[in-house]
Short mmCIF file of C-alpha atoms and ligand atoms in Angstrom, two decimals:
data_model
loop_
_atom_site.label_atom_id
_atom_site.label_comp_id
_atom_site.label_asym_id
_atom_site.label_seq_id
_atom_site.Cartn_x
_atom_site.Cartn_y
_atom_site.Cartn_z
CA MET A 1 0.00 0.00 0.00
CA GLU A 2 1.50 3.33 -1.00
CA ALA A 3 1.83 6.38 1.25
CA ILE A 4 -1.13 8.77 1.50
CA PRO A 5 -0.46 12.24 0.03
CA ALA A 6 -0.80 15.16 2.45
CA ILE A 7 -3.65 16.56 0.35
CA GLU A 8 -5.55 13.31 1.04
CA GLY A 9 -4.88 13.50 4.78
CA GLY A 10 -1.39 11.99 4.93
CA VAL A 11 1.81 13.46 6.33
CA PRO A 12 3.74 15.88 4.05
CA VAL A 13 7.20 14.87 2.85
CA ARG A 14 8.64 18.01 4.46
CA GLU A 15 7.54 20.67 6.91
CA THR A 16 8.62 23.87 5.19
CA LEU A 17 7.99 24.98 1.64
CA LEU A 18 10.86 24.41 -0.77
CA PRO A 19 10.66 27.16 -3.46
CA TYR A 20 11.23 26.36 -7.16
CA GLY A 21 14.13 28.79 -7.32
CA HIS A 22 16.16 30.87 -4.89
CA HIS A 23 19.29 33.01 -4.85
CA LEU A 24 22.46 31.98 -3.02
CA ILE A 25 24.17 34.95 -1.33
CA ASP A 26 27.23 34.28 0.83
CA ASP A 27 29.46 36.36 3.12
CA ALA A 28 31.80 37.29 0.27
CA ASP A 29 28.84 38.76 -1.65
CA ILE A 30 27.72 40.73 1.39
CA ALA A 31 31.25 42.01 2.10
CA ALA A 32 31.62 43.17 -1.50
CA VAL A 33 28.33 45.08 -1.44
CA THR A 34 29.04 46.59 1.97
CA ALA A 35 32.41 47.88 0.80
CA VAL A 36 30.78 49.72 -2.11
CA LEU A 37 28.05 51.13 0.13
CA ARG A 38 30.74 52.54 2.44
CA GLY A 39 32.48 54.22 -0.49
CA ALA A 40 31.81 57.53 -2.21
CA TRP A 41 30.10 56.20 -5.31
CA ILE A 42 27.01 54.01 -5.22
CA THR A 43 25.34 54.39 -8.60
CA GLN A 44 26.90 53.78 -11.97
CA GLY A 45 30.67 53.60 -11.46
CA ASP A 46 33.71 51.40 -11.93
CA ASN A 47 32.02 48.22 -10.79
CA VAL A 48 29.46 48.52 -13.58
CA ALA A 49 32.19 48.60 -16.22
CA GLU A 50 34.07 45.81 -14.48
CA PHE A 51 30.98 43.63 -14.30
CA GLU A 52 30.20 44.30 -17.96
CA ALA A 53 33.73 43.31 -18.97
CA ALA A 54 33.63 40.16 -16.82
CA VAL A 55 30.27 38.96 -18.19
CA ALA A 56 31.30 39.72 -21.78
CA ASP A 57 34.57 37.84 -21.24
CA TYR A 58 32.79 34.84 -19.70
CA CYS A 59 30.31 34.65 -22.56
CA GLY A 60 32.78 35.37 -25.36
CA ALA A 61 31.18 38.65 -26.46
CA ARG A 62 33.06 41.82 -27.38
CA TYR A 63 30.76 44.36 -25.72
CA SER A 64 28.12 44.44 -23.03
CA VAL A 65 25.83 47.00 -21.42
CA ALA A 66 24.38 46.29 -17.97
CA VAL A 67 20.97 47.73 -17.15
CA SER A 68 18.36 47.74 -14.39
CA SER A 69 16.56 44.49 -15.33
CA GLY A 70 16.39 41.76 -17.93
CA THR A 71 13.23 43.41 -19.21
CA ALA A 72 15.06 46.73 -19.66
CA ALA A 73 17.81 44.82 -21.50
CA LEU A 74 15.22 43.32 -23.88
CA HIS A 75 13.63 46.74 -24.35
CA ALA A 76 17.00 48.34 -25.13
CA ALA A 77 17.97 45.55 -27.55
CA CYS A 78 14.63 45.83 -29.39
CA ALA A 79 14.99 49.61 -29.64
CA VAL A 80 18.56 49.39 -30.92
CA ALA A 81 17.51 46.71 -33.43
CA GLY A 82 15.25 49.40 -34.84
CA ILE A 83 11.84 48.00 -33.91
CA GLY A 84 9.22 50.72 -34.32
CA ALA A 85 5.59 51.14 -35.31
CA GLY A 86 4.58 48.64 -37.97
CA ASP A 87 7.57 46.35 -37.38
CA GLU A 88 7.24 42.74 -36.36
CA ALA A 89 9.31 40.47 -34.15
CA VAL A 90 8.79 36.72 -34.03
CA VAL A 91 8.63 35.53 -30.39
CA PRO A 92 7.97 32.01 -29.10
CA THR A 93 4.72 31.93 -27.13
CA MET A 94 6.36 29.71 -24.49
CA THR A 95 8.24 32.37 -22.55
CA PHE A 96 7.87 34.89 -19.78
CA ALA A 97 5.73 37.80 -20.98
CA ALA A 98 8.68 40.24 -20.80
CA THR A 99 10.05 38.87 -24.09
CA ALA A 100 6.95 39.98 -25.99
CA ASN A 101 6.31 43.09 -23.89
CA ALA A 102 9.70 44.50 -24.94
CA VAL A 103 8.61 44.47 -28.58
CA VAL A 104 5.40 46.31 -27.68
CA TYR A 105 7.31 48.97 -25.68
CA CYS A 106 9.01 49.89 -28.96
CA GLY A 107 5.72 50.13 -30.84
CA GLY A 108 6.26 46.83 -32.64
CA THR A 109 4.03 43.79 -32.99
CA PRO A 110 5.05 40.46 -31.48
CA ILE A 111 4.21 37.62 -33.85
CA PHE A 112 4.02 34.49 -31.74
CA CYS A 113 5.37 31.19 -32.99
CA ASP A 114 4.96 27.67 -31.68
CA VAL A 115 7.68 25.60 -30.02
CA GLN A 116 9.32 22.22 -30.56
CA PRO A 117 7.85 19.45 -28.42
CA ASP A 118 11.24 18.26 -27.14
CA THR A 119 13.10 21.50 -26.28
CA LEU A 120 10.09 23.86 -25.96
CA ASN A 121 12.19 26.37 -27.90
CA ALA A 122 10.96 28.33 -30.93
CA ASP A 123 10.34 25.96 -33.86
CA PRO A 124 12.36 27.23 -36.87
CA VAL A 125 9.77 25.74 -39.25
CA ASP A 126 7.05 27.82 -37.61
CA ILE A 127 9.30 30.90 -37.41
CA LYS A 128 9.80 30.67 -41.17
CA ARG A 129 6.04 30.61 -41.77
CA ARG A 130 5.61 33.79 -39.75
CA ILE A 131 8.30 35.91 -41.38
CA THR A 132 6.94 38.80 -43.48
CA ALA A 133 8.38 41.90 -45.17
CA ARG A 134 7.88 43.70 -41.84
CA THR A 135 9.93 41.24 -39.74
CA LYS A 136 12.73 43.20 -38.06
CA VAL A 137 13.78 40.76 -35.38
CA LEU A 138 13.65 37.08 -34.46
CA LEU A 139 13.58 36.83 -30.67
CA PRO A 140 14.08 33.20 -29.61
CA VAL A 141 14.33 32.10 -25.96
CA ASP A 142 16.62 29.43 -24.50
CA PHE A 143 13.79 27.80 -22.61
CA ALA A 144 14.75 26.39 -19.20
CA GLY A 145 18.43 26.87 -20.09
CA HIS A 146 18.52 24.68 -23.22
CA PRO A 147 19.95 26.75 -26.12
CA THR A 148 17.65 27.38 -29.05
CA ASP A 149 18.44 26.31 -32.67
CA LEU A 150 20.63 29.32 -33.37
CA ASP A 151 22.19 28.03 -36.61
CA GLU A 152 18.78 27.67 -38.26
CA ILE A 153 17.42 30.86 -36.71
CA MET A 154 20.43 32.99 -37.71
CA ALA A 155 20.12 31.65 -41.27
CA LEU A 156 16.40 32.51 -41.39
CA ALA A 157 17.13 36.00 -40.08
CA ARG A 158 19.87 36.61 -42.66
CA GLN A 159 17.54 35.54 -45.49
CA ALA A 160 14.84 37.87 -44.15
CA GLY A 161 17.17 40.82 -43.49
CA ALA A 162 16.27 40.60 -39.80
CA LEU A 163 18.36 40.57 -36.62
CA VAL A 164 18.41 37.91 -33.91
CA ILE A 165 18.04 38.93 -30.27
CA GLU A 166 18.48 35.85 -28.10
CA ASP A 167 16.58 35.95 -24.81
CA ALA A 168 19.12 34.04 -22.74
CA ALA A 169 17.59 34.90 -19.36
CA HIS A 170 17.62 31.15 -18.61
CA SER A 171 20.88 30.10 -20.21
CA LEU A 172 23.91 31.97 -18.87
CA GLY A 173 26.80 29.48 -19.11
CA ALA A 174 25.12 27.08 -21.55
CA THR A 175 26.94 26.10 -24.74
CA TYR A 176 25.66 25.54 -28.25
CA HIS A 177 27.86 23.60 -30.68
CA GLY A 178 30.84 24.30 -28.43
CA LYS A 179 30.26 28.03 -28.04
CA ARG A 180 28.97 29.93 -25.02
CA VAL A 181 25.56 31.54 -25.19
CA GLY A 182 26.20 35.26 -25.60
CA SER A 183 28.66 34.88 -28.45
CA LEU A 184 26.19 33.73 -31.10
CA ALA A 185 23.29 36.10 -31.82
CA ASP A 186 23.37 39.75 -32.94
CA MET A 187 22.44 40.68 -29.38
CA THR A 188 21.97 38.42 -26.37
CA VAL A 189 20.02 39.38 -23.26
CA LEU A 190 20.58 38.05 -19.73
CA SER A 191 18.61 38.64 -16.51
CA PHE A 192 20.05 38.81 -12.99
CA HIS A 193 16.77 38.38 -11.14
CA PRO A 194 17.27 36.28 -7.96
CA VAL A 195 15.91 33.07 -9.51
CA LYS A 196 18.32 33.30 -12.46
CA HIS A 197 21.85 31.87 -12.57
CA ILE A 198 23.53 34.82 -10.86
CA THR A 199 21.84 37.80 -9.27
CA THR A 200 22.27 41.53 -8.81
CA GLY A 201 18.88 41.82 -7.06
CA GLU A 202 17.33 43.22 -10.21
CA GLY A 203 19.46 43.60 -13.30
CA GLY A 204 20.14 42.56 -16.86
CA ILE A 205 22.68 42.90 -19.64
CA VAL A 206 22.86 43.05 -23.42
CA LEU A 207 25.84 41.34 -25.08
CA THR A 208 26.95 42.08 -28.63
CA ASP A 209 29.98 42.03 -30.93
CA ASN A 210 28.70 45.08 -32.83
CA ALA A 211 30.33 48.40 -31.90
CA ALA A 212 27.45 50.50 -33.27
CA TYR A 213 24.84 48.58 -31.27
CA TYR A 214 27.04 48.94 -28.21
CA GLN A 215 27.16 52.72 -28.61
CA ARG A 216 23.39 52.92 -29.07
CA LEU A 217 22.75 50.66 -26.06
CA MET A 218 24.93 52.92 -23.89
CA GLU A 219 22.92 55.93 -25.03
CA PHE A 220 19.55 54.21 -24.58
CA ARG A 221 20.43 53.36 -20.97
CA HIS A 222 21.05 57.02 -20.17
CA HIS A 223 18.26 59.17 -21.70
CA GLY A 224 19.73 58.99 -25.21
CA ILE A 225 22.46 61.39 -24.14
CA VAL A 226 25.51 61.77 -26.39
CA ARG A 227 28.42 63.79 -25.03
CA GLY A 228 29.76 66.66 -27.15
CA ASP A 229 33.39 67.48 -28.05
CA ALA A 230 35.54 69.61 -25.77
CA ASP A 231 34.95 72.54 -28.20
CA ASP A 232 31.24 72.47 -27.41
CA GLY A 233 31.89 73.31 -23.77
CA GLY A 234 32.31 70.87 -20.88
CA TRP A 235 28.61 70.95 -20.05
CA PHE A 236 27.39 70.12 -23.50
CA TYR A 237 25.45 67.04 -24.51
CA SER A 238 22.82 66.30 -27.09
CA ILE A 239 19.88 63.94 -27.27
CA GLU A 240 19.47 62.60 -30.78
CA ARG A 241 17.07 59.80 -29.88
CA LEU A 242 14.88 59.23 -26.86
CA GLY A 243 16.39 57.03 -24.16
CA HIS A 244 15.52 55.96 -20.62
CA ASN A 245 17.04 55.75 -17.19
CA PHE A 246 17.88 52.03 -17.27
CA ARG A 247 21.04 52.42 -15.18
CA ILE A 248 22.13 49.77 -12.69
CA THR A 249 24.01 50.63 -9.49
CA ASP A 250 27.61 49.97 -8.51
CA PHE A 251 26.61 47.94 -5.47
CA GLN A 252 24.46 45.70 -7.64
CA CYS A 253 27.32 45.16 -10.07
CA VAL A 254 29.83 44.37 -7.33
CA LEU A 255 27.35 41.72 -6.18
CA GLY A 256 27.21 40.47 -9.77
CA LEU A 257 31.02 40.27 -9.91
CA SER A 258 31.12 38.29 -6.69
CA GLN A 259 28.34 35.98 -7.93
CA LEU A 260 30.06 35.46 -11.27
CA ARG A 261 33.04 33.89 -9.47
CA LYS A 262 30.67 31.15 -8.30
CA LEU A 263 28.75 30.70 -11.53
CA ASP A 264 30.54 27.52 -12.63
CA ASP A 265 29.86 25.93 -9.24
CA PHE A 266 26.22 27.05 -9.40
CA ILE A 267 25.82 25.47 -12.83
CA ALA A 268 27.56 22.27 -11.73
CA ARG A 269 25.14 21.99 -8.81
CA ARG A 270 22.10 22.56 -11.04
CA ARG A 271 23.35 19.82 -13.35
CA GLN A 272 23.87 17.45 -10.42
CA ILE A 273 20.31 18.03 -9.26
CA ALA A 274 18.97 17.48 -12.77
CA ALA A 275 20.99 14.26 -13.02
CA ARG A 276 19.43 12.96 -9.79
CA TYR A 277 15.94 13.76 -11.07
CA ARG A 278 16.71 11.85 -14.24
CA ASP A 279 18.14 8.86 -12.35
CA GLU A 280 15.47 8.69 -9.69
CA LEU A 281 12.33 9.73 -11.61
CA GLY A 282 13.18 8.37 -15.06
CA ASP A 283 11.31 5.09 -14.50
CA LEU A 284 7.92 6.78 -13.94
CA ALA A 285 5.74 6.29 -17.00
CA GLU A 286 3.36 8.99 -15.72
CA ILE A 287 5.83 11.80 -16.37
CA THR A 288 8.10 12.91 -19.20
CA LEU A 289 11.45 14.41 -18.28
CA PRO A 290 13.14 17.24 -20.25
CA ARG A 291 15.18 16.22 -23.28
CA THR A 292 18.60 17.47 -24.31
CA ARG A 293 19.66 17.69 -27.94
CA ALA A 294 23.07 16.62 -29.17
CA GLY A 295 25.62 19.44 -29.34
CA VAL A 296 24.23 21.55 -26.51
CA SER A 297 24.90 21.64 -22.79
CA PRO A 298 21.93 23.10 -20.91
CA VAL A 299 22.15 24.84 -17.54
CA TYR A 300 18.75 23.99 -16.00
CA HIS A 301 17.32 27.33 -14.97
CA LEU A 302 14.15 25.25 -14.73
CA PHE A 303 13.57 21.51 -14.61
CA VAL A 304 10.20 21.03 -16.32
CA ILE A 305 8.37 17.75 -16.35
CA GLN A 306 5.21 16.90 -18.30
CA LEU A 307 2.40 14.81 -16.90
CA ASN A 308 1.20 11.96 -19.08
CA ARG A 309 -2.42 12.60 -18.28
CA GLU A 310 -3.81 9.39 -19.69
CA ARG A 311 -1.80 7.57 -17.03
CA LEU A 312 -3.12 9.67 -14.13
CA ARG A 313 -6.56 9.66 -12.50
CA VAL A 314 -6.47 13.39 -11.78
CA ASP A 315 -5.64 16.58 -13.67
CA ARG A 316 -2.57 18.78 -13.52
CA LYS A 317 -4.15 21.12 -10.98
CA ARG A 318 -4.63 18.25 -8.52
CA ILE A 319 -1.03 17.07 -8.94
CA TYR A 320 0.20 20.66 -8.51
CA ASP A 321 -1.90 21.12 -5.37
CA ALA A 322 -0.83 17.72 -4.06
CA LEU A 323 2.88 18.54 -4.46
CA ARG A 324 2.34 21.94 -2.86
CA ALA A 325 0.64 20.16 0.06
CA GLU A 326 3.84 18.08 0.39
CA ASN A 327 5.62 21.47 0.68
CA ILE A 328 7.32 21.14 -2.68
CA GLY A 329 7.08 24.55 -4.39
CA VAL A 330 6.36 23.35 -7.90
CA GLY A 331 5.51 25.95 -10.54
CA VAL A 332 4.16 26.16 -14.07
CA HIS A 333 6.37 27.85 -16.68
CA TYR A 334 4.64 29.40 -18.54
CA ILE A 335 1.10 30.29 -19.51
CA PRO A 336 1.60 30.76 -23.29
CA VAL A 337 1.88 34.52 -23.82
CA HIS A 338 -0.61 34.52 -26.73
CA ARG A 339 -3.23 33.32 -24.23
CA GLN A 340 -2.89 36.44 -22.08
CA PRO A 341 -5.99 38.65 -22.30
CA TYR A 342 -3.90 41.71 -23.23
CA TYR A 343 -2.41 39.97 -26.25
CA GLY A 344 -5.77 38.53 -27.25
CA ARG A 345 -7.40 41.95 -27.13
CA GLU A 346 -4.64 44.05 -28.67
CA PHE A 347 -3.09 41.62 -31.13
CA GLY A 348 -5.91 39.15 -31.86
CA CYS A 349 -4.07 36.13 -30.48
CA CYS A 350 -6.27 33.25 -29.45
CA GLU A 351 -6.52 29.84 -27.92
CA GLY A 352 -5.60 27.10 -30.34
CA ASP A 353 -3.09 29.23 -32.27
CA HIS A 354 -0.03 27.30 -31.06
CA PRO A 355 -0.95 23.68 -30.35
CA VAL A 356 2.44 22.36 -29.20
CA ALA A 357 2.87 25.11 -26.60
CA GLU A 358 -0.72 24.73 -25.43
CA ASP A 359 -0.42 20.95 -25.08
CA TYR A 360 2.79 21.38 -23.10
CA TYR A 361 1.22 24.06 -20.91
CA ALA A 362 -1.68 21.78 -20.00
CA ARG A 363 0.76 19.10 -18.74
CA ALA A 364 3.65 21.13 -17.37
CA LEU A 365 5.10 21.28 -13.88
CA THR A 366 8.40 22.84 -12.81
CA LEU A 367 10.38 21.05 -10.11
CA PRO A 368 12.65 23.04 -7.78
CA VAL A 369 16.25 23.44 -8.92
CA PHE A 370 18.68 25.97 -7.49
CA PRO A 371 22.26 25.75 -6.21
CA ALA A 372 21.40 26.16 -2.53
CA MET A 373 19.27 22.99 -2.52
CA THR A 374 20.70 20.33 -0.23
CA ASP A 375 20.81 16.65 -1.13
CA ALA A 376 17.98 16.20 1.39
CA ASP A 377 15.90 18.81 -0.45
CA VAL A 378 16.44 16.95 -3.72
CA SER A 379 15.43 13.70 -2.03
CA ASP A 380 12.26 15.39 -0.74
CA VAL A 381 11.27 16.44 -4.25
CA ILE A 382 11.89 12.93 -5.58
CA SER A 383 9.95 11.31 -2.71
CA ALA A 384 7.04 13.70 -3.11
CA VAL A 385 6.77 13.20 -6.87
CA ARG A 386 6.96 9.41 -6.48
CA LYS A 387 4.39 9.43 -3.69
CA VAL A 388 1.87 11.64 -5.50
CA VAL A 389 2.29 9.88 -8.85
CA ALA A 390 1.98 6.44 -7.23
CA TYR A 391 -1.22 7.47 -5.48
CA TYR A 392 -2.89 8.93 -8.55
CA ARG A 393 -1.65 6.58 -11.24
CA VAL A 394 -4.17 4.72 -13.35
CA ILE A 395 -4.06 1.10 -12.32
CA GLY A 396 -4.39 -1.29 -15.23
CA ASP A 397 -7.90 -2.84 -15.39
CA GLY A 398 -6.68 -6.04 -16.98
CA GLY A 399 -7.52 -7.90 -13.80
CA GLY A 400 -4.03 -9.40 -13.72
C1 PLP B 501 13.38 36.54 -16.14
C2 PLP B 501 13.08 36.66 -17.56
C3 PLP B 501 13.02 37.89 -18.23
C4 PLP B 501 12.98 39.21 -17.53
O1 PLP B 501 14.01 39.46 -16.70
P1 PLP B 501 13.83 40.47 -15.46
O2 PLP B 501 15.24 40.64 -15.02
O3 PLP B 501 12.95 39.79 -14.46
O4 PLP B 501 13.23 41.73 -15.97
C5 PLP B 501 12.88 37.88 -19.61
N1 PLP B 501 12.75 36.74 -20.30
C6 PLP B 501 12.75 35.54 -19.70
C7 PLP B 501 12.61 34.32 -20.54
C8 PLP B 501 12.88 35.46 -18.31
O5 PLP B 501 12.85 34.27 -17.71
#
C-alpha cells in the first residue's frame, strides 16, 4: 500500500515549503556590497564597467551593457535593433511575458510562434512561416536553459534581413555547438533576477559584438544622451534619440562580480540536481522528463516535467496542489503569452493558435532546482513526486 499524500490526509514529505528557485548569497557577496556602500560612489561607477567586462569575457562577447533588469535589456535591444511602429518580431509563445512586452514597448508587434515538443524552444519551421516583409527581429528564448536552434534561426534571419536577439535569461553558461551563449546572436540578453543563474537583485545585460549597437545601447540606458566634443563646452550634450534611465548601481554590479566567481559551481550543482531527477524519476511512465539535444549543454534554470495525463486519474491542478501540500514549491512555466488577455485583445491572439505550446502548458510542472538545494531537499522532491504519482496513477484494469 503506497503512502497517503498530504492533500488526502497523509503526512507531508517536508515541513517547510521548498521554493522552485532561490538566490544563493554568501558572506563574500555581502562584504563586496558593503564595501561599495561605504564608499563615495554608489550608482553607476567602476564596478558597472568591471561587471560588464567580466560577463562579456565569460560569454565570449566583445561588448556588453548592464541595465536595471532583464526586461530593460530586452527593451534596449529591441529599440537598438530598430523595432518601431509597424515592425514585427517573431517571439515564441512559451516564454515569460517580458520577451513579448519589450517588442510592444518599442511600438512593434510580437508575432508568436509555436515551439518544438522536445526542447520547448521556438520551432524554426514555424518561425519561417511567420516571417513577413515587416519582420525586423527574431527573438528566440533558451527555454529552461537549453539553447535554441541558433544556426537555423540565424540563417532565417539573414535571409529575411532581420536581426536575432536571443533571450538568454535562462541560459547563462550554456553552450551551443561548443560556443557559449552570448557569443552567437546579434544581441543576447541576460537577466540577474534572484531566480536566475547569478543575481544583482534586479538587473540585466545586453551582449553584442557590434560596436554601433554597443554605442546605441549605452545611449539608450542614459536618456539617449551623447556627449559633445571639448569645443562644445564641458557641459554640453545632445539627445538625438529618446532614451531611458535604465542604469544599474555599482553595489548591484559588485554583487554580480562576486556571484560570477561562483557561476561555474552554481551550474555544476544545477546539473547534479537534474541528473538525480533523471536517475530517480526516469522510470515513472506517468511523467516525461526534459530532453537534451546533441551538441548543446543546458544549464537547468528550470527543470520542467510533463504529466502523461492518460496515465493519471487526476488533472494537472490536482497534482500541482498535491505537491504543494507536500511542501514542494512546484511551478508552471509558462502560460503561453498569446493566451494572455492583453495579447488577445490588442493583437488578436487566441486559444488554439499554437498547439504544441498549449499541449505542453496543460501538462507542465516545474520542479525546484537551485544551487542552494541540499541533497535532502532533492530527495524530498523525488519522494514527493513518487508518492503523488503512485497514489494517482491509473491502475491497469486487466484484472491481472
Ligand atoms: C526573467 C526573464 C526575463 C525578464 O528578466 P527580469 O530581469 O525579471 O526583468 C525575460 N525573459 C525571460 C525568458 C525570463 O525568464
